[in-house]
Short mmCIF file of C-alpha atoms in Angstrom, two decimals:
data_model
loop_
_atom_site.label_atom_id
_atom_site.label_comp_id
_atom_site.label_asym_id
_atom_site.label_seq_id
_atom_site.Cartn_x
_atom_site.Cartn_y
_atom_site.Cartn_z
CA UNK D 1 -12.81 7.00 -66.65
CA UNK D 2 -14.15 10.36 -67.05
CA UNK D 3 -16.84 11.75 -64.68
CA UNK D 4 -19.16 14.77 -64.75
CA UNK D 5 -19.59 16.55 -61.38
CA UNK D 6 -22.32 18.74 -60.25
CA UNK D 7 -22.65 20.84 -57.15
CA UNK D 8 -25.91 21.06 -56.26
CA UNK D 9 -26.02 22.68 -52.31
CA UNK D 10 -29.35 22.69 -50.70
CA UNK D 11 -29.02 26.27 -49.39
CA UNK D 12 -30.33 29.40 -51.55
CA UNK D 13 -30.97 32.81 -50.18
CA UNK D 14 -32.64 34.45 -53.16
CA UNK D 15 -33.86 31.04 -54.28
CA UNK D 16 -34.64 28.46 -51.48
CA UNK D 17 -33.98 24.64 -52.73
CA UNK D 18 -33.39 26.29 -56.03
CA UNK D 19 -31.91 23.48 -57.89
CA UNK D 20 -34.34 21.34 -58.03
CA UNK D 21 -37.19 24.17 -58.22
CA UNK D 22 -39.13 23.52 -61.39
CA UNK D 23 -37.73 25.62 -64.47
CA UNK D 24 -39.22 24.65 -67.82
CA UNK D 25 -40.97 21.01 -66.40
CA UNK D 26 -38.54 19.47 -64.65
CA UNK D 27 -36.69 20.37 -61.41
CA UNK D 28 -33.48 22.82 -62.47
CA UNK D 29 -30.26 20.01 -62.08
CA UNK D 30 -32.80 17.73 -64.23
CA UNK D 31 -31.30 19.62 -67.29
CA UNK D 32 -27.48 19.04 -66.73
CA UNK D 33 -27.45 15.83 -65.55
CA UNK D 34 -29.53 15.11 -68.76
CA UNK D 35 -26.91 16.57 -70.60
CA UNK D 36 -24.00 14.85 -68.92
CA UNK D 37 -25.64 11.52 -69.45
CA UNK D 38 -26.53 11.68 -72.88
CA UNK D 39 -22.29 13.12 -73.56
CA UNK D 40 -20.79 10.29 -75.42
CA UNK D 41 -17.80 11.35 -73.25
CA UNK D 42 -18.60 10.75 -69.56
CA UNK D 43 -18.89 7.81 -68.07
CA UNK D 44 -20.11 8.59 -64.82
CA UNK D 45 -22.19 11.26 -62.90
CA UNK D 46 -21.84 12.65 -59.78
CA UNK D 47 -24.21 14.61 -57.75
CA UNK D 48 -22.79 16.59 -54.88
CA UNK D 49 -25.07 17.75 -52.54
CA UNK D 50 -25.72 18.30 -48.43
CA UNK D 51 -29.59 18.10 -49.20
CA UNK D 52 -31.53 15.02 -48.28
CA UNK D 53 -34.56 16.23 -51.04
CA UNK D 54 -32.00 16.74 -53.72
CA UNK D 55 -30.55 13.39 -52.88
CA UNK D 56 -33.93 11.94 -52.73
CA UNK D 57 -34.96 13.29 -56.30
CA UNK D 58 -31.46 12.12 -58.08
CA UNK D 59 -31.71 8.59 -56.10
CA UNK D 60 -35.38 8.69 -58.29
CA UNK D 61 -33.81 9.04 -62.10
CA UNK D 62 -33.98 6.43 -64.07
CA UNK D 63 -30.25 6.66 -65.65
CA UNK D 64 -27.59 3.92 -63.83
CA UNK D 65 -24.61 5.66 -64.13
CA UNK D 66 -25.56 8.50 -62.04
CA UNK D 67 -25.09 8.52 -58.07
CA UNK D 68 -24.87 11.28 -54.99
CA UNK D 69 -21.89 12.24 -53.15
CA UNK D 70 -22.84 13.46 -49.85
CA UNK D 71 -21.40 16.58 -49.42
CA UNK D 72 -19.59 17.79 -46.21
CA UNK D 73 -21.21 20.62 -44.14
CA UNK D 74 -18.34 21.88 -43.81
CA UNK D 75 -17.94 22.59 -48.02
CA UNK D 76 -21.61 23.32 -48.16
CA UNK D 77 -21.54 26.86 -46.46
CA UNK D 78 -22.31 30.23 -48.34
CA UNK D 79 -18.59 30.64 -48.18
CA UNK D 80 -17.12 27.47 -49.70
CA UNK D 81 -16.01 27.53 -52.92
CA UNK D 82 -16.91 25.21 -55.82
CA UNK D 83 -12.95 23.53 -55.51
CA UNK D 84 -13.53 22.52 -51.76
CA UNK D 85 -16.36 20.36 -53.03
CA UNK D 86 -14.38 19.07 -55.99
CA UNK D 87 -11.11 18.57 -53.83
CA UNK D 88 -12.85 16.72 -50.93
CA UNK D 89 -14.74 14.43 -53.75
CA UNK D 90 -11.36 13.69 -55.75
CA UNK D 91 -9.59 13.45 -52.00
CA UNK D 92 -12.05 10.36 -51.18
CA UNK D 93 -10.22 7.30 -50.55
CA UNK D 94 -12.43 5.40 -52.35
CA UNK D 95 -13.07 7.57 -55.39
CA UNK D 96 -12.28 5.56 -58.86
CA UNK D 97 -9.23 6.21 -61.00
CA UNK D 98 -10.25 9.10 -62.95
CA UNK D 99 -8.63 10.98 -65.95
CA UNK D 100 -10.49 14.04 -67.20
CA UNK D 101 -13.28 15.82 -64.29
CA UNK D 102 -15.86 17.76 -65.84
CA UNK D 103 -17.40 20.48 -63.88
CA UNK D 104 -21.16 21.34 -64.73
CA UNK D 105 -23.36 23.92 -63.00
CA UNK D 106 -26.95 23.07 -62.24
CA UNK D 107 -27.46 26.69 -62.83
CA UNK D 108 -26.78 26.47 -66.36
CA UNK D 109 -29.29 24.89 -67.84
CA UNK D 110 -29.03 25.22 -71.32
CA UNK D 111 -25.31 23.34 -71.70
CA UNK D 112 -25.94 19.89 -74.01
CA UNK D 113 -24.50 16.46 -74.78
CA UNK D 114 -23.53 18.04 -77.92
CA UNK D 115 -22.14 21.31 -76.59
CA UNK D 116 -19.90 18.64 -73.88
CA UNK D 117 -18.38 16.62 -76.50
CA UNK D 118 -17.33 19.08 -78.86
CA UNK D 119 -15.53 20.98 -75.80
CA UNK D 120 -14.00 17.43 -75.26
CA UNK D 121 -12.42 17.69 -78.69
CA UNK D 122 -10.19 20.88 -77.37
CA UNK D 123 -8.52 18.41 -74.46
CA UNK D 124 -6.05 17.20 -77.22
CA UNK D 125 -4.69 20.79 -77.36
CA UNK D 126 -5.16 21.89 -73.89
CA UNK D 127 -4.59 21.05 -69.84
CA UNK D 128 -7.77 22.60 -69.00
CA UNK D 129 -11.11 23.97 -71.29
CA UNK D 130 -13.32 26.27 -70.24
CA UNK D 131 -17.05 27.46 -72.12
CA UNK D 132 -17.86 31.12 -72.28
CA UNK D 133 -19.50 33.48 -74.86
CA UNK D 134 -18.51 35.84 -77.14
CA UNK D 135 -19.10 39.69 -74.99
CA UNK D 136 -19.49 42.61 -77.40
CA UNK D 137 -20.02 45.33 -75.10
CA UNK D 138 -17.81 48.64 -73.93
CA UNK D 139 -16.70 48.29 -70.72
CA UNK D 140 -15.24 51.41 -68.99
CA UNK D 141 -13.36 52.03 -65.38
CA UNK D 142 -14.71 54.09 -62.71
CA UNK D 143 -12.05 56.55 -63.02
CA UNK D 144 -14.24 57.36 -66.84
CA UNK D 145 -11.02 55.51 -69.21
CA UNK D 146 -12.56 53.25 -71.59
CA UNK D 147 -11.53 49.39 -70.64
CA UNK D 148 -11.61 47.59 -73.95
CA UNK D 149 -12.00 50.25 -76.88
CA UNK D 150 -11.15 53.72 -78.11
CA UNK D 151 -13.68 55.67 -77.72
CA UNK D 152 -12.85 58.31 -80.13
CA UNK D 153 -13.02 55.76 -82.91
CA UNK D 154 -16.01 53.16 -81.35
CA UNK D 155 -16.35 49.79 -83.44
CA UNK D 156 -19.26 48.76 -85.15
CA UNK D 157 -20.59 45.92 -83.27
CA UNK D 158 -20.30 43.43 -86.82
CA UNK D 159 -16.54 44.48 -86.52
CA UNK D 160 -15.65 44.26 -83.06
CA UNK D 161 -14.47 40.76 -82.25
CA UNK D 162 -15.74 41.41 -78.33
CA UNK D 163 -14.11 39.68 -75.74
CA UNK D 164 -14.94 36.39 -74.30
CA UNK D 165 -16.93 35.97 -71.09
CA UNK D 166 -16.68 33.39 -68.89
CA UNK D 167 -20.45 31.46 -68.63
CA UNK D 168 -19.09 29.05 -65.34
CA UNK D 169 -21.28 26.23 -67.13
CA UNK D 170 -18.69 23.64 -67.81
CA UNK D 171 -14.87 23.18 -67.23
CA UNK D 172 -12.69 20.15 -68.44
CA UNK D 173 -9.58 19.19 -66.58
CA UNK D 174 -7.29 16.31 -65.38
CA UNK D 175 -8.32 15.03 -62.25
CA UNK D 176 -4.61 14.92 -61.29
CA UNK D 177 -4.32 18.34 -62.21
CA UNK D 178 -6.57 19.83 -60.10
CA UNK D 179 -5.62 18.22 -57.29
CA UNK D 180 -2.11 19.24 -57.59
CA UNK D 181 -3.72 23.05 -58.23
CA UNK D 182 -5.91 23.24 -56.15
CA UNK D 183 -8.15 24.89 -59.03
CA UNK D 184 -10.94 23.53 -61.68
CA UNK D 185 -8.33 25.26 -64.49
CA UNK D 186 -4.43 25.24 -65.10
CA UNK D 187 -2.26 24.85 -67.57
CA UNK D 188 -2.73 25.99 -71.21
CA UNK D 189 -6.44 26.42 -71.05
CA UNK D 190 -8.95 26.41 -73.99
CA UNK D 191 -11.98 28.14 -74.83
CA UNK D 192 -15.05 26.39 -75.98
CA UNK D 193 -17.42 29.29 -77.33
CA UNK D 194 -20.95 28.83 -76.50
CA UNK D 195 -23.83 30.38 -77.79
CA UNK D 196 -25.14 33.93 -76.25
CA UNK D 197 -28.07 33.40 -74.89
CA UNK D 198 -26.25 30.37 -72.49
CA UNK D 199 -24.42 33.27 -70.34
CA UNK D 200 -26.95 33.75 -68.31
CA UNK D 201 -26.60 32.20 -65.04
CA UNK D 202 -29.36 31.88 -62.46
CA UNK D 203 -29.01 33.33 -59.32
CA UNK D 204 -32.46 35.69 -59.05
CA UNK D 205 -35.77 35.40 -59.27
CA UNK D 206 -35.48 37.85 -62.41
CA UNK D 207 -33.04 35.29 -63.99
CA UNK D 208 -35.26 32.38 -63.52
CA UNK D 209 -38.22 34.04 -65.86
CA UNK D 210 -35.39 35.40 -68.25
CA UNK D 211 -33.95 31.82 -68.71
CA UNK D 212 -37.42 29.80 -68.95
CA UNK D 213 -38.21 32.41 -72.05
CA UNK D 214 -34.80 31.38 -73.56
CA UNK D 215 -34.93 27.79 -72.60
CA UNK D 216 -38.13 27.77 -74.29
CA UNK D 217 -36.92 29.64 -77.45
CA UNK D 218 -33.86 27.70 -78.01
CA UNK D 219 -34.05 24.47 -76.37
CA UNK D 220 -37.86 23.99 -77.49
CA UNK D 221 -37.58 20.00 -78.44
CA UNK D 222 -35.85 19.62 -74.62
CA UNK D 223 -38.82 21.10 -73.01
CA UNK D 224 -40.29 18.56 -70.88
CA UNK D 225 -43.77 18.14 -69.33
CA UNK D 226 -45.34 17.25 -72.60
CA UNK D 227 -48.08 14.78 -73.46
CA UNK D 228 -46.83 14.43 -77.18
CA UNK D 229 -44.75 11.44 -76.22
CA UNK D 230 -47.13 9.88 -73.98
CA UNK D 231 -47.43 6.19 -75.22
CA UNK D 232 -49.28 4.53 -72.14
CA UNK D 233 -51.78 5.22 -69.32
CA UNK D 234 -51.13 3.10 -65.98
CA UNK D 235 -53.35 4.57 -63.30
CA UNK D 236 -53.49 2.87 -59.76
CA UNK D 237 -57.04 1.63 -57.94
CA UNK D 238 -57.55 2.92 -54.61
CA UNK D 239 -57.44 6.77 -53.59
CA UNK D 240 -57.56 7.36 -57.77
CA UNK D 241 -59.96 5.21 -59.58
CA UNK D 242 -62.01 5.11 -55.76
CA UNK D 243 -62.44 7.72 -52.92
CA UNK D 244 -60.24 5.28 -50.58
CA UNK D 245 -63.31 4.04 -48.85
CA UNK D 246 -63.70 0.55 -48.09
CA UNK D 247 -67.56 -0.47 -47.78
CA UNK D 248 -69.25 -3.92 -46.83
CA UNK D 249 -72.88 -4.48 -46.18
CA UNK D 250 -74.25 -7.06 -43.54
CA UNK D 251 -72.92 -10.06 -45.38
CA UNK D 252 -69.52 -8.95 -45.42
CA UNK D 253 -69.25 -8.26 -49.11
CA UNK D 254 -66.61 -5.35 -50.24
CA UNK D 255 -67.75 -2.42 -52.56
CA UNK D 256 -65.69 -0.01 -54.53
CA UNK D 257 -67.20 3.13 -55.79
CA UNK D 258 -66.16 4.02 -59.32
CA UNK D 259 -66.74 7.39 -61.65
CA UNK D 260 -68.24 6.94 -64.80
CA UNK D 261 -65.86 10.37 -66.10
CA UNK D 262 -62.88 8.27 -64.75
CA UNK D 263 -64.63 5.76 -67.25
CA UNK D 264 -64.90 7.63 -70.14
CA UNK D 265 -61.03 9.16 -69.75
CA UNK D 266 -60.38 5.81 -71.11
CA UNK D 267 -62.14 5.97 -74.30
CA UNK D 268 -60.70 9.21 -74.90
CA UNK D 269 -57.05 7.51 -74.13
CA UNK D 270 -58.07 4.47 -76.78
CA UNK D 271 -59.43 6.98 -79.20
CA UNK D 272 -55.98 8.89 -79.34
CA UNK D 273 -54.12 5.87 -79.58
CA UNK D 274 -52.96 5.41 -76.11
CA UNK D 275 -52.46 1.94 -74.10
CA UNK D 276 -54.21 1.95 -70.88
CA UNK D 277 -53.00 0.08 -67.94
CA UNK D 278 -53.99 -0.63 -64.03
CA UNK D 279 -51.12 -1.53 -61.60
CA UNK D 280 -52.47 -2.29 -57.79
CA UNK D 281 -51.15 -4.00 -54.96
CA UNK D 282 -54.21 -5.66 -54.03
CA UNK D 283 -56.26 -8.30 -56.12
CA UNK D 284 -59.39 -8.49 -56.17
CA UNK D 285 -62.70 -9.18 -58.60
CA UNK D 286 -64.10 -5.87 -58.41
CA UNK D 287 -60.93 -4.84 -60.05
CA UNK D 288 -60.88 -7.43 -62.69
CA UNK D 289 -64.59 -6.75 -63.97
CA UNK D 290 -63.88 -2.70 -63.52
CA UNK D 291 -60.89 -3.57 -65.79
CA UNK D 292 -62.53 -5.29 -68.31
CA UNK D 293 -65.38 -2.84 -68.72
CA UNK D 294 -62.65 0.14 -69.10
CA UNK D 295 -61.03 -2.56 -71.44
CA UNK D 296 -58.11 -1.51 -70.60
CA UNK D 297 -54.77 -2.89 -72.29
CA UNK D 298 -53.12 -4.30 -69.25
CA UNK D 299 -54.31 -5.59 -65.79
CA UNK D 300 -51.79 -6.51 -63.04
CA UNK D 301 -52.62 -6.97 -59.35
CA UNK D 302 -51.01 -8.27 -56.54
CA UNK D 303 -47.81 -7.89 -54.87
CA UNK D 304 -44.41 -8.95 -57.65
CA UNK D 305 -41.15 -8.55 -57.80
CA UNK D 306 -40.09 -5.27 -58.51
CA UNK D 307 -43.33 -3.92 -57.06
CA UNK D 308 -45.59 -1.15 -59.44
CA UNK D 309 -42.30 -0.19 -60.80
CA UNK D 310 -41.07 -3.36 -61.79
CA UNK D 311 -44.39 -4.36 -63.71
CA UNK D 312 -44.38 -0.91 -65.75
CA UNK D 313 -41.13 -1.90 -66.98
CA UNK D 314 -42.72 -5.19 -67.63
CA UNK D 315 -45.44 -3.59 -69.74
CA UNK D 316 -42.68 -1.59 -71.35
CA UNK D 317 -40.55 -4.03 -72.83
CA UNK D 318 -43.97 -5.37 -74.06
CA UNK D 319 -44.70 -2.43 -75.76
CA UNK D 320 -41.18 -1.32 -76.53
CA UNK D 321 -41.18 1.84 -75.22
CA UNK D 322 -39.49 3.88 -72.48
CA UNK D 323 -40.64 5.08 -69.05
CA UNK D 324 -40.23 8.66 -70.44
CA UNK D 325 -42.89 7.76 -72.53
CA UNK D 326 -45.20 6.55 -69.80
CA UNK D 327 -48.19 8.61 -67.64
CA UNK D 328 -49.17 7.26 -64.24
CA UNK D 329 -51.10 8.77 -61.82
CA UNK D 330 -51.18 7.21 -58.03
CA UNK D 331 -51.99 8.42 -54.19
CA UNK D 332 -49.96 6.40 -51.54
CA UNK D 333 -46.07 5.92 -50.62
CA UNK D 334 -46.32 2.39 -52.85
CA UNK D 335 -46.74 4.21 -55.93
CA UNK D 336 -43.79 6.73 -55.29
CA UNK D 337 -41.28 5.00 -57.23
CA UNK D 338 -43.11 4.88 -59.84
CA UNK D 339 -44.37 8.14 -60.11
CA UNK D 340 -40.94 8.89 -59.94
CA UNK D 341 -39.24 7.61 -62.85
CA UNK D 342 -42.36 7.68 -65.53
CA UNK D 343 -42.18 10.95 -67.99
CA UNK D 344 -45.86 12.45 -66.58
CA UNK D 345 -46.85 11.61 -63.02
CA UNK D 346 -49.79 13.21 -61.13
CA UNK D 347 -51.72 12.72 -58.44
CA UNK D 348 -55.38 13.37 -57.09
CA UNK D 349 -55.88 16.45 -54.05
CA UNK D 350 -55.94 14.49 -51.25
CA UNK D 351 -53.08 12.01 -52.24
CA UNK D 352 -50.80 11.99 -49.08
CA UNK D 353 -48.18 14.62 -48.18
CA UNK D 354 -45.01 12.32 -49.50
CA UNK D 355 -46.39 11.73 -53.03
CA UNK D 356 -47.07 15.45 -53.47
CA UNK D 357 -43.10 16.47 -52.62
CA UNK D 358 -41.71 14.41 -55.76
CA UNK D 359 -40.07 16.58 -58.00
CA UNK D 360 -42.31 17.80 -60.97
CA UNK D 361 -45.75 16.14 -60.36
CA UNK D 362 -48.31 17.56 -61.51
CA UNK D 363 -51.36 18.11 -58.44
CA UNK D 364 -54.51 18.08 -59.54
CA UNK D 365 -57.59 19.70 -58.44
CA UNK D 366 -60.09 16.87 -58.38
CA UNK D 367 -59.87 14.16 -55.52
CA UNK D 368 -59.80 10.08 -55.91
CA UNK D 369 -63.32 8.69 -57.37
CA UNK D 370 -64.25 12.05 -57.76
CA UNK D 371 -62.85 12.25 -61.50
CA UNK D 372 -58.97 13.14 -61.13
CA UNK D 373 -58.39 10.29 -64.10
CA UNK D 374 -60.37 12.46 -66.28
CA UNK D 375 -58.83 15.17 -65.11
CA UNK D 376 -55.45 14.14 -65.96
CA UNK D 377 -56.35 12.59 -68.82
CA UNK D 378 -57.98 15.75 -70.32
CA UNK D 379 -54.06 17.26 -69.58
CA UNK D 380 -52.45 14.72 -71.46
CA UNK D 381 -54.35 15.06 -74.47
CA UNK D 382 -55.37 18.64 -74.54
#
């Protein structure tokens, strides 16, 4: 089998937790293990990482075939190189039989399925492959000697075949060979030429606005947080269509206060051609008539297998779409796994602290029962 492997460590001087820090929608490592899942050529992903939040937000993604190593302290210090993680991951006893080990870096972002495979295609001449970029500039030593040109008769840049620079986003080797190295590369190595743009890595703040421009520019059909795929609305009931309060008068009968701009969101939603859904673990008839005066497509209460989770997958197969293409918007820890895997999550102001750490959710201003649908809604289809 052939795996991908990404190092993701938790600690970042110049950017704390910076790989899964949101660049361009989605938290940075989002992008590559995208990549690496979509590669016709790897079979398997594997996350590497001594950070319980990064652990937390891979655990969360809804492709199977990706899973976390936990990483050793020991090989996730400012000092420890990239091969110490590799070496103690291949090392593992348990660790499957593995031919080629692919080495992708979280921090660059703009490496594809595409640009993997057709890297894969130079293993047939070469032991190892490595990406880069094509460098066109004049380097010169400190001691004033011109490195790689003569000065006296400087190149036009059109003619000057440059040099090729080294990008660190992916590497291709034998897992046998690397162990036996010691080193990601050996052997006859290839070079897989990558566009320019892609040799920026990001290590400072300045890179981080640098890269979102180019991400943007180049990668524009990637760029996630968009409502332009949205297929279906599931909200849940209490803390988002309600304030969270529970009232009864004297004969013990339960109220639910509801907002009539919460109420009209769904119109809007019909009107642009969006399903509309409520998932809620309790079950009652306030729900059920609030439901069927929002008229909304789909109505499921009660505790199920699978929990909310389970029955959005339900509603998907119904539909025939993907959780990618699904917007939910909850409050509590029972709607975190949800939240987690749909394509737009977001929660109301005062949702509680856990909900508002997932990975790329949007916050909202407005509270529960105090119009946050709308408010969401309004996002999606502005």
């Amino acid at each position: 089998m052939n795996i991908a492997f990404i190092p993701v460590r938790g600690g970042s001087k110049s950017i704390p937790l910076k790989n899964i820090k949101e660049f361009c929608g989605k938290p940075l490592v989002y992008w590559t293990i995208k990549a690496a899942c979509e590669s016709a050529n790897i079979d398997e992903v594997v996350v590497s990482t001594d950070s319980a939040e990064i652990k937390t937000f891979v655990n969360s993604l809804p492709w199977s075939n990706v899973r976390v190593y936990d990483r050793s302290m020991e090989n996730a210090q400012d000092g420890s190189s990239t091969e110490s993680a590799m070496l103690e991951y291949l090392n593992e006893p348990k660790t499957k039989q593995i031919n080629y080990f692919v080495l992708l870096q979280a921090t660059s972002p703009f490496t594809t399925a595409q640009m993997i495979d057709e890297a894969f295609k130079l293993c047939d001449k070469y032991d190892s492959v490595l990406s880069g970029v094509r460098f066109k500039r004049f380097l010169w030593n400190e001691n004033g000697s011109p490195l790689n040109y003569d000065y006296k008769n400087r190149p036009r840049r059109q003619d000057y075949n440059g040099l090729f620079l080294e990008n660190g986003a992916l590497y291709i080797s034998k897992a046998e060979s690397i162990i036996s190295h010691k080193n990601r590369i050996s052997g006859n190595i290839g070079l897989y030429e990558m566009p320019e743009y892609t040799a920026i890595e990001i290590d400072e703040p300045d890179d981080w606005t640098i890269a979102e421009r180019l991400f943007n520019k180049y990668n524009t059909k990637e760029t996630a947080r968009t409502s332009q795929n949205i297929k279906l609305f599931l909200t849940d009931v209490d803390g988002v269509l309600t304030d969270a309060g529970m009232y009864y008068d004297e004969q013990e009968n339960e109220f639910k206060k509801f907002n009539t701009h919460d109420g009209m969101a769904f119109e809007l939603l019909r009107n642009a051609g969006i399903k509309t859904g409520i998932i809620t673990s309790e079950n009652t008839q306030i729900v059920t008539r609030r439901a069927a005066k929002l008229k909304v497509d789909y109505l499921y209460q009660g505790k199920r297998d699978g929990g909310k989770l389970g029955a959005a997958r339900e509603i998907c197969e119904k539909e025939g779409i993907e959780l990618n293409e699904v917007a939910y918007i909850g409050d509590d820890i029972n709607c975190f796994e949800l939240l987690s895997h749909v394509g737009m999550a977001a929660c109301p102001s005062n949702a509680v602290k856990t909900i508002k750490t997932i990975p790329n959710i949007i916050q909202l201003k407005t509270s529960g029962g105090s119009g946050a649908v709308r408010e969401f809604v309004e996002l999606i289809l502005a």
